[in-house]
Amino acid sequence: MESVKMQDRVLVTGGGGYIGRHVVRSLLDLGHVVTATVRPGSSAEIDSRAKVLTVDILDPQLDVTTLATMPFDRVIHLAWQDGFSHNAPSHMLQLSNHFSLLDRLVSWGVTRVAVLGTMHEIGYWEGGVDENTPTNPLTLYGIAKDSLRRSVFVNLAGRAEIQWLRCYYIHGDDRNNHSIFTRILNAVDDSKTTFPFTSGINQYDFIHVDHLADQIARVSSLAGAIGIINCSSGVPTSLRDKVESFIVDNALPISLEYGAFPDRPYDSPIVWGDSTRIRQLLNPGT
């Protein structure tokens, strides 16, 4: 796999988001020239080495040619409203705006587009997930992402290199997400000493946001690396073990109250992203 030249001009949409800020930094560390978009009114702190554009990137009337004097070498599309609220109506209401944006960028001359996917496209699944695993999303978020994935491969794949970067259970920088780790930190802030929990036996593919950002930044740099690519650890870990480690590693004065909530029947007992392809792409010959 041939890597593109360094110092690519990269547009990162959603550059002020939870994942976006880390991807911007990883790209800059790799030597790329980065332009990051943020929403009007955003107070996100973005690496000062990046150019920041305050713009509603999903505005269907936006003239994408105003974003730069020439097309970017590649685009990493991370922008997504209400990503932590999986049944928000906005996922479906804005679906066509995401497709329209990517279509306009490719028509302008962008030749490589990486879009952030999610394991929520899959729905209920037991075992490893690869690029051939059938999708059956159970939330509006998953349905919208899955629909966008299908549409860009149908319409844009013949006009640009398309990467669908499917991520899994993200942790790290936990003050800025809405994960169980965030809720535990908030409980400690409220002086609580116990945290109501399930059995914690379900196993998921956890990946630190910095590791995820590094994968996204590096694999999006590879010419010819197209299609669905899992950005994952490839290792299933029980929720119980991950949360207990989080408490110990951060010396939090709180303990888990096991069995306070029942295990949800629609949660996969074990699911992970098959990381074979991304390991081969980023570490050829291993």
Tab-separated table of N, CA, C and O in Angstrom, residues 37-94:
chain	number	residue	atom	x	y	z
A	37	THR	N	-13.293	22.268	10.729
A	37	THR	CA	-14.522	23.044	10.833
A	37	THR	C	-15.154	22.845	12.202
A	37	THR	O	-15.100	21.754	12.778
A	38	VAL	N	-15.745	23.929	12.723
A	38	VAL	CA	-16.491	23.864	13.971
A	38	VAL	C	-17.815	24.584	13.758
A	38	VAL	O	-17.943	25.450	12.890
A	39	ARG	N	-18.796	24.228	14.542
A	39	ARG	CA	-20.109	24.858	14.435
A	39	ARG	C	-20.076	26.293	14.958
A	39	ARG	O	-19.306	26.598	15.879
A	40	PRO	N	-20.921	27.162	14.425
A	40	PRO	CA	-21.057	28.504	15.010
A	40	PRO	C	-21.440	28.388	16.482
A	40	PRO	O	-22.292	27.590	16.862
A	41	GLY	N	-20.785	29.166	17.319
A	41	GLY	CA	-21.048	29.130	18.752
A	41	GLY	C	-20.236	28.113	19.510
A	41	GLY	O	-20.319	28.029	20.737
A	42	SER	N	-19.420	27.332	18.811
A	42	SER	CA	-18.613	26.311	19.471
A	42	SER	C	-17.500	26.953	20.295
A	42	SER	O	-16.902	27.955	19.892
A	43	SER	N	-17.234	26.357	21.458
A	43	SER	CA	-16.139	26.829	22.313
A	43	SER	C	-15.017	25.795	22.372
A	43	SER	O	-14.190	25.824	23.276
A	44	ALA	N	-14.995	24.898	21.403
A	44	ALA	CA	-14.006	23.813	21.405
A	44	ALA	C	-12.593	24.362	21.291
A	44	ALA	O	-12.330	25.315	20.556
A	45	GLU	N	-11.680	23.751	22.047
A	45	GLU	CA	-10.268	24.103	21.962
A	45	GLU	C	-9.585	23.148	20.991
A	45	GLU	O	-9.540	21.946	21.210
A	46	ILE	N	-9.066	23.704	19.899
A	46	ILE	CA	-8.447	22.914	18.845
A	46	ILE	C	-6.977	23.277	18.761
A	46	ILE	O	-6.591	24.441	18.971
A	47	ASP	N	-6.152	22.290	18.461
A	47	ASP	CA	-4.716	22.500	18.330
A	47	ASP	C	-4.438	23.762	17.504
A	47	ASP	O	-4.964	23.934	16.403
A	48	SER	N	-3.606	24.647	18.045
A	48	SER	CA	-3.367	25.955	17.427
A	48	SER	C	-2.646	25.853	16.090
A	48	SER	O	-2.593	26.836	15.338
A	49	ARG	N	-2.097	24.691	15.770
A	49	ARG	CA	-1.413	24.527	14.484
A	49	ARG	C	-2.405	24.394	13.334
A	49	ARG	O	-2.020	24.524	12.162
A	50	ALA	N	-3.665	24.122	13.630
A	50	ALA	CA	-4.679	23.936	12.593
A	50	ALA	C	-5.349	25.258	12.251
A	50	ALA	O	-5.450	26.161	13.078
A	51	LYS	N	-5.815	25.373	11.011
A	51	LYS	CA	-6.681	26.470	10.618
A	51	LYS	C	-8.103	26.085	10.994
A	51	LYS	O	-8.555	24.973	10.684
A	52	VAL	N	-8.805	26.969	11.661
A	52	VAL	CA	-10.156	26.670	12.127
A	52	VAL	C	-11.165	27.508	11.356
A	52	VAL	O	-11.014	28.738	11.256
A	53	LEU	N	-12.177	26.855	10.800
A	53	LEU	CA	-13.263	27.532	10.109
A	53	LEU	C	-14.550	27.350	10.904
A	53	LEU	O	-14.943	26.219	11.195
A	54	THR	N	-15.181	28.451	11.256
A	54	THR	CA	-16.479	28.382	11.921
A	54	THR	C	-17.553	28.448	10.848
A	54	THR	O	-17.750	29.480	10.200
A	55	VAL	N	-18.217	27.320	10.642
A	55	VAL	CA	-19.167	27.226	9.538
A	55	VAL	C	-20.151	26.093	9.817
A	55	VAL	O	-19.805	25.103	10.465
A	56	ASP	N	-21.389	26.274	9.358
A	56	ASP	CA	-22.359	25.182	9.412
A	56	ASP	C	-22.095	24.291	8.212
A	56	ASP	O	-22.597	24.522	7.121
A	57	ILE	N	-21.277	23.276	8.414
A	57	ILE	CA	-20.797	22.448	7.306
A	57	ILE	C	-21.927	21.656	6.670
A	57	ILE	O	-21.809	21.218	5.507
A	58	LEU	N	-23.049	21.487	7.374
A	58	LEU	CA	-24.176	20.730	6.837
A	58	LEU	C	-25.238	21.619	6.197
A	58	LEU	O	-26.288	21.121	5.788
A	59	ASP	N	-24.961	22.899	6.087
A	59	ASP	CA	-25.895	23.807	5.411
A	59	ASP	C	-25.955	23.418	3.934
A	59	ASP	O	-24.949	23.478	3.227
A	60	PRO	N	-27.117	23.009	3.436
A	60	PRO	CA	-27.198	22.576	2.034
A	60	PRO	C	-26.889	23.690	1.045
A	60	PRO	O	-26.618	23.408	-0.127
A	61	GLN	N	-26.911	24.949	1.496
A	61	GLN	CA	-26.603	26.070	0.619
A	61	GLN	C	-25.124	26.462	0.668
A	61	GLN	O	-24.703	27.380	-0.047
A	62	LEU	N	-24.337	25.766	1.484
A	62	LEU	CA	-22.925	26.118	1.619
A	62	LEU	C	-22.180	25.868	0.309
A	62	LEU	O	-22.262	24.776	-0.271
A	63	ASP	N	-21.448	26.866	-0.139
A	63	ASP	CA	-20.575	26.717	-1.300
A	63	ASP	C	-19.235	26.193	-0.797
A	63	ASP	O	-18.454	26.937	-0.192
A	64	VAL	N	-18.963	24.916	-1.027
A	64	VAL	CA	-17.763	24.302	-0.452
A	64	VAL	C	-16.488	24.917	-1.010
A	64	VAL	O	-15.426	24.828	-0.374
A	65	THR	N	-16.553	25.549	-2.154
A	65	THR	CA	-15.353	26.154	-2.734
A	65	THR	C	-14.874	27.349	-1.923
A	65	THR	O	-13.747	27.813	-2.110
A	66	THR	N	-15.709	27.843	-1.008
A	66	THR	CA	-15.291	28.958	-0.151
A	66	THR	C	-14.451	28.488	1.027
A	66	THR	O	-13.909	29.311	1.773
A	67	LEU	N	-14.310	27.175	1.207
A	67	LEU	CA	-13.553	26.645	2.340
A	67	LEU	C	-12.048	26.769	2.127
A	67	LEU	O	-11.281	26.749	3.083
A	68	ALA	N	-11.605	26.826	0.874
A	68	ALA	CA	-10.179	26.923	0.558
A	68	ALA	C	-10.035	27.412	-0.878
A	68	ALA	O	-10.999	27.430	-1.653
A	69	THR	N	-8.827	27.803	-1.231
A	69	THR	CA	-8.581	28.307	-2.580
A	69	THR	C	-8.516	27.183	-3.612
A	69	THR	O	-8.635	27.439	-4.807
A	70	MET	N	-8.320	25.952	-3.161
A	70	MET	CA	-8.299	24.799	-4.061
A	70	MET	C	-8.815	23.598	-3.295
A	70	MET	O	-8.868	23.618	-2.055
A	71	PRO	N	-9.244	22.524	-3.985
A	71	PRO	CA	-9.761	21.351	-3.261
A	71	PRO	C	-8.727	20.762	-2.309
A	71	PRO	O	-7.527	20.777	-2.580
A	72	PHE	N	-9.199	20.249	-1.204
A	72	PHE	CA	-8.324	19.548	-0.271
A	72	PHE	C	-7.895	18.225	-0.884
A	72	PHE	O	-8.587	17.651	-1.717
A	73	ASP	N	-6.722	17.737	-0.468
A	73	ASP	CA	-6.271	16.424	-0.929
A	73	ASP	C	-7.193	15.327	-0.429
A	73	ASP	O	-7.417	14.329	-1.111
A	74	ARG	N	-7.716	15.511	0.772
A	74	ARG	CA	-8.661	14.536	1.320
A	74	ARG	C	-9.499	15.171	2.416
A	74	ARG	O	-9.147	16.214	2.972
A	75	VAL	N	-10.608	14.540	2.672
A	75	VAL	CA	-11.552	15.002	3.687
A	75	VAL	C	-11.813	13.871	4.668
A	75	VAL	O	-11.984	12.707	4.260
A	76	ILE	N	-11.817	14.198	5.952
A	76	ILE	CA	-12.234	13.253	6.985
A	76	ILE	C	-13.521	13.817	7.581
A	76	ILE	O	-13.507	14.864	8.243
A	77	HIS	N	-14.613	13.136	7.317
A	77	HIS	CA	-15.933	13.643	7.717
A	77	HIS	C	-16.337	13.037	9.054
A	77	HIS	O	-16.746	11.880	9.137
A	78	LEU	N	-16.201	13.850	10.097
A	78	LEU	CA	-16.553	13.425	11.451
A	78	LEU	C	-17.786	14.140	11.983
A	78	LEU	O	-18.374	13.705	12.975
A	79	ALA	N	-18.168	15.246	11.353
A	79	ALA	CA	-19.272	16.063	11.865
A	79	ALA	C	-20.550	15.236	11.966
A	79	ALA	O	-20.925	14.540	11.015
A	80	TRP	N	-21.188	15.331	13.127
A	80	TRP	CA	-22.455	14.619	13.327
A	80	TRP	C	-23.127	15.181	14.570
A	80	TRP	O	-22.527	15.221	15.642
A	81	GLN	N	-24.353	15.618	14.421
A	81	GLN	CA	-25.080	16.196	15.548
A	81	GLN	C	-25.712	15.093	16.393
A	81	GLN	O	-26.181	14.082	15.869
A	82	ASP	N	-25.712	15.292	17.711
A	82	ASP	CA	-26.392	14.395	18.662
A	82	ASP	C	-25.856	12.965	18.621
A	82	ASP	O	-26.606	11.997	18.800
A	83	GLY	N	-24.541	12.841	18.405
A	83	GLY	CA	-23.959	11.511	18.318
A	83	GLY	C	-24.108	10.672	19.573
A	83	GLY	O	-24.077	9.442	19.500
A	84	PHE	N	-24.294	11.326	20.736
A	84	PHE	CA	-24.435	10.573	21.979
A	84	PHE	C	-25.896	10.291	22.319
A	84	PHE	O	-26.185	9.626	23.313
A	85	SER	N	-26.832	10.798	21.505
A	85	SER	CA	-28.259	10.563	21.708
A	85	SER	C	-28.757	9.713	20.541
A	85	SER	O	-29.107	10.236	19.483
A	86	HIS	N	-28.794	8.417	20.729
A	86	HIS	CA	-28.910	7.496	19.598
A	86	HIS	C	-30.269	7.470	18.928
A	86	HIS	O	-30.398	6.954	17.815
A	87	ASN	N	-31.285	8.023	19.557
A	87	ASN	CA	-32.600	8.056	18.911
A	87	ASN	C	-33.103	9.474	18.689
A	87	ASN	O	-34.311	9.696	18.550
A	88	ALA	N	-32.188	10.426	18.612
A	88	ALA	CA	-32.570	11.803	18.301
A	88	ALA	C	-33.067	11.890	16.856
A	88	ALA	O	-32.442	11.325	15.948
A	89	PRO	N	-34.178	12.576	16.589
A	89	PRO	CA	-34.695	12.703	15.217
A	89	PRO	C	-33.711	13.351	14.258
A	89	PRO	O	-33.774	13.124	13.050
A	90	SER	N	-32.775	14.149	14.773
A	90	SER	CA	-31.823	14.861	13.917
A	90	SER	C	-30.999	13.914	13.049
A	90	SER	O	-30.554	14.300	11.960
A	91	HIS	N	-30.800	12.691	13.499
A	91	HIS	CA	-30.004	11.748	12.709
A	91	HIS	C	-30.630	11.532	11.330
A	91	HIS	O	-29.934	11.561	10.311
A	92	MET	N	-31.931	11.347	11.304
A	92	MET	CA	-32.615	11.122	10.036
A	92	MET	C	-32.881	12.435	9.309
A	92	MET	O	-32.804	12.500	8.074
A	93	LEU	N	-33.178	13.485	10.054
A	93	LEU	CA	-33.527	14.762	9.436
A	93	LEU	C	-32.345	15.373	8.687
A	93	LEU	O	-32.531	16.106	7.717
A	94	GLN	N	-31.118	15.075	9.135
A	94	GLN	CA	-29.936	15.659	8.508
A	94	GLN	C	-29.208	14.700	7.569
A	94	GLN	O	-28.172	15.051	6.999
